[in-house]
Short mmCIF file of C-alpha atoms in Angstrom, two decimals:
data_model
loop_
_atom_site.label_atom_id
_atom_site.label_comp_id
_atom_site.label_asym_id
_atom_site.label_seq_id
_atom_site.Cartn_x
_atom_site.Cartn_y
_atom_site.Cartn_z
CA MET A 926 0.00 0.00 0.00
CA SER A 927 1.37 3.41 -0.89
CA ASP A 928 2.10 6.04 1.70
CA LEU A 929 -0.44 8.87 1.29
CA ARG A 930 1.12 11.17 3.88
CA ASN A 931 2.69 14.42 2.77
CA GLU A 932 6.17 15.57 3.76
CA ASP A 933 4.92 16.78 7.15
CA GLY A 934 3.67 13.28 7.98
CA ASP A 935 0.29 14.56 9.17
CA GLY A 936 -1.78 12.10 7.16
CA GLU A 937 -2.98 14.70 4.66
CA PRO A 938 -2.80 13.75 0.99
CA PRO A 939 0.17 15.23 -0.83
CA THR A 940 -0.44 18.52 -2.59
CA ARG A 941 -0.70 18.40 -6.34
CA PRO A 942 1.37 20.74 -8.51
CA GLU A 943 -1.74 22.67 -9.59
CA GLU A 944 -2.30 23.56 -5.93
CA ASP A 945 1.09 25.24 -5.73
CA PRO A 946 0.50 28.68 -4.16
CA ARG A 947 2.98 30.16 -6.63
CA ASN A 948 0.37 29.48 -9.33
CA GLU A 949 -1.92 32.08 -7.80
CA PRO A 950 -1.82 35.22 -9.94
CA ALA A 951 -1.98 38.69 -8.51
CA PRO A 952 -5.60 39.39 -7.53
CA PHE A 953 -6.77 41.43 -10.53
CA GLY A 954 -9.51 43.52 -8.95
CA ALA A 955 -7.61 44.27 -5.75
CA VAL A 956 -4.38 45.24 -7.49
CA VAL A 957 -6.10 47.44 -10.08
CA LEU A 958 -8.51 49.15 -7.69
CA LEU A 959 -5.98 49.70 -4.92
CA THR A 960 -3.33 50.99 -7.33
CA ALA A 961 -5.81 53.39 -8.93
CA ALA A 962 -7.04 54.52 -5.51
CA SER A 963 -3.51 55.11 -4.28
CA ALA A 964 -2.73 57.12 -7.43
CA VAL A 965 -5.83 59.24 -6.77
CA ALA A 966 -4.71 59.69 -3.15
CA VAL A 967 -1.22 60.74 -4.24
CA MET A 968 -2.71 63.26 -6.68
CA GLY A 969 -5.04 64.55 -3.96
CA LEU A 970 -2.14 64.97 -1.56
CA ALA A 971 -0.06 66.62 -4.26
CA ALA A 972 -2.89 69.12 -4.84
CA LEU A 973 -2.75 70.10 -1.17
CA LEU A 974 0.97 70.86 -1.32
CA SER A 975 1.92 74.37 -2.33
CA HIS A 976 4.95 73.32 -4.40
CA PRO A 977 4.94 70.67 -7.14
CA PRO A 978 5.94 67.24 -5.86
CA GLY A 979 9.10 65.52 -7.04
CA LEU A 980 9.29 62.30 -9.01
CA LYS A 981 10.01 60.18 -5.91
CA PHE A 982 6.79 61.38 -4.31
CA LEU A 983 4.74 60.60 -7.40
CA LEU A 984 6.12 57.05 -7.62
CA LEU A 985 5.97 56.20 -3.92
CA GLY A 986 2.31 55.34 -3.34
CA PRO A 987 1.44 53.06 -6.25
CA ILE A 988 4.82 51.28 -6.28
CA ALA A 989 4.60 50.61 -2.54
CA LEU A 990 1.09 49.25 -3.01
CA VAL A 991 2.07 46.90 -5.84
CA VAL A 992 5.09 45.64 -3.84
CA PHE A 993 2.81 45.09 -0.84
CA GLU A 994 0.34 43.10 -2.96
CA VAL A 995 3.14 40.98 -4.40
CA VAL A 996 4.58 40.21 -0.96
CA VAL A 997 1.25 39.57 0.77
CA HIS A 998 -0.21 37.36 -1.94
CA GLU A 999 3.08 35.50 -2.54
CA VAL A 1000 3.14 36.06 -6.27
CA TRP A 1001 5.99 33.99 -7.63
CA TRP A 1002 9.04 36.07 -8.51
CA GLN A 1003 8.98 34.83 -12.11
CA ARG A 1004 5.59 36.51 -12.51
CA TRP A 1005 7.02 39.95 -11.78
CA TRP A 1006 8.09 40.21 -15.41
CA GLY A 1007 4.72 41.87 -16.00
CA ALA A 1008 6.05 45.02 -14.34
CA ILE A 1009 8.24 45.70 -17.39
CA PRO A 1010 5.51 45.84 -20.07
CA GLY A 1011 3.20 47.45 -17.51
CA ALA A 1012 5.69 50.25 -16.90
CA ALA A 1013 6.24 50.74 -20.64
CA ALA A 1014 2.50 50.92 -21.32
CA GLY A 1015 1.91 53.20 -18.33
CA LEU A 1016 4.68 55.61 -19.32
CA ALA A 1017 3.48 55.73 -22.92
CA LEU A 1018 -0.08 56.41 -21.77
CA TYR A 1019 1.09 59.08 -19.33
CA PHE A 1020 3.18 61.09 -21.78
CA GLU A 1021 0.92 60.69 -24.80
CA GLY A 1022 -2.27 60.97 -22.76
CA ARG A 1023 -1.10 64.06 -20.92
CA ALA A 1024 -0.32 65.84 -24.18
CA ALA A 1025 -3.69 64.87 -25.67
CA LEU A 1026 -5.62 65.74 -22.51
CA ALA A 1027 -3.96 69.14 -22.25
CA ASP A 1028 -5.70 70.08 -25.49
CA ILE A 1029 -9.07 68.71 -24.32
CA VAL A 1030 -9.41 69.51 -20.62
CA GLY A 1031 -6.51 71.92 -20.08
CA GLU A 1032 -3.10 71.55 -18.47
CA PRO A 1033 -4.22 71.65 -14.80
CA TRP A 1034 -6.34 68.50 -15.22
CA ALA A 1035 -4.18 66.72 -17.81
CA HIS A 1036 -1.43 65.72 -15.37
CA PRO A 1037 -3.62 64.16 -12.63
CA VAL A 1038 -5.90 62.31 -15.07
CA ALA A 1039 -2.98 60.96 -17.10
CA TYR A 1040 -1.15 59.99 -13.89
CA VAL A 1041 -4.08 57.96 -12.53
CA ALA A 1042 -4.79 56.39 -15.93
CA ALA A 1043 -1.13 55.40 -16.37
CA TRP A 1044 -0.93 53.71 -12.96
CA THR A 1045 -4.22 51.95 -13.60
CA LEU A 1046 -2.93 50.62 -16.93
CA PHE A 1047 0.29 49.51 -15.23
CA ALA A 1048 -1.72 47.55 -12.65
CA VAL A 1049 -3.93 45.94 -15.33
CA VAL A 1050 -0.95 44.78 -17.40
CA PHE A 1051 0.92 43.58 -14.30
CA ALA A 1052 -2.07 41.62 -12.99
CA LEU A 1053 -2.74 40.01 -16.38
CA CYS A 1054 0.90 39.08 -16.90
CA SER A 1055 1.07 37.54 -13.42
CA ARG A 1056 -1.03 34.68 -14.72
CA TYR A 1057 1.90 33.29 -16.76
CA PRO A 1058 4.03 31.17 -16.60
CA ARG A 1059 2.32 28.44 -14.62
CA THR A 1060 4.44 26.05 -12.57
CA VAL A 1061 4.19 22.39 -13.41
#
C-alpha cells in the first residue's frame, strides 16, 4: 500500500502541482482598484501641497502598493516580469495621454488624469501578466 502522507507526515494527501501557491496570480480587482485609488490619493495629496511634488513622491504610493500586494499574496518572482511591459504601457499612456488631454481639458487636469490612468494601466498589465508562466 502506498504512503499517502505528505512531507509533514500529518496524514494529509500530498499537494498536487496545480495547488502550488505560486500558481496564484496577482488578484486582478484588488491590485487594479488599490493601485488606482492610491494614485488618486497621491494626486489629492499633491494638490494640497503648495509646491509641485518631485518624481520620488509621485512614484511612492502606487509602487509601494504593488510591492505590498506581491509580498502579501506571494506572487511567484517569475511573474514579476509583468512590471516591465506594464511600466512601458503606463509611461506611454502618461506622456501621450497628458499631451492629448492638455488640449481637451486643459493643463491643470491633464497631469492628474494621465497619472491615474497610467498607474491603472500599469496595474492591469501587471495583474494580467502575473497569470503566466504556470508552474508544473
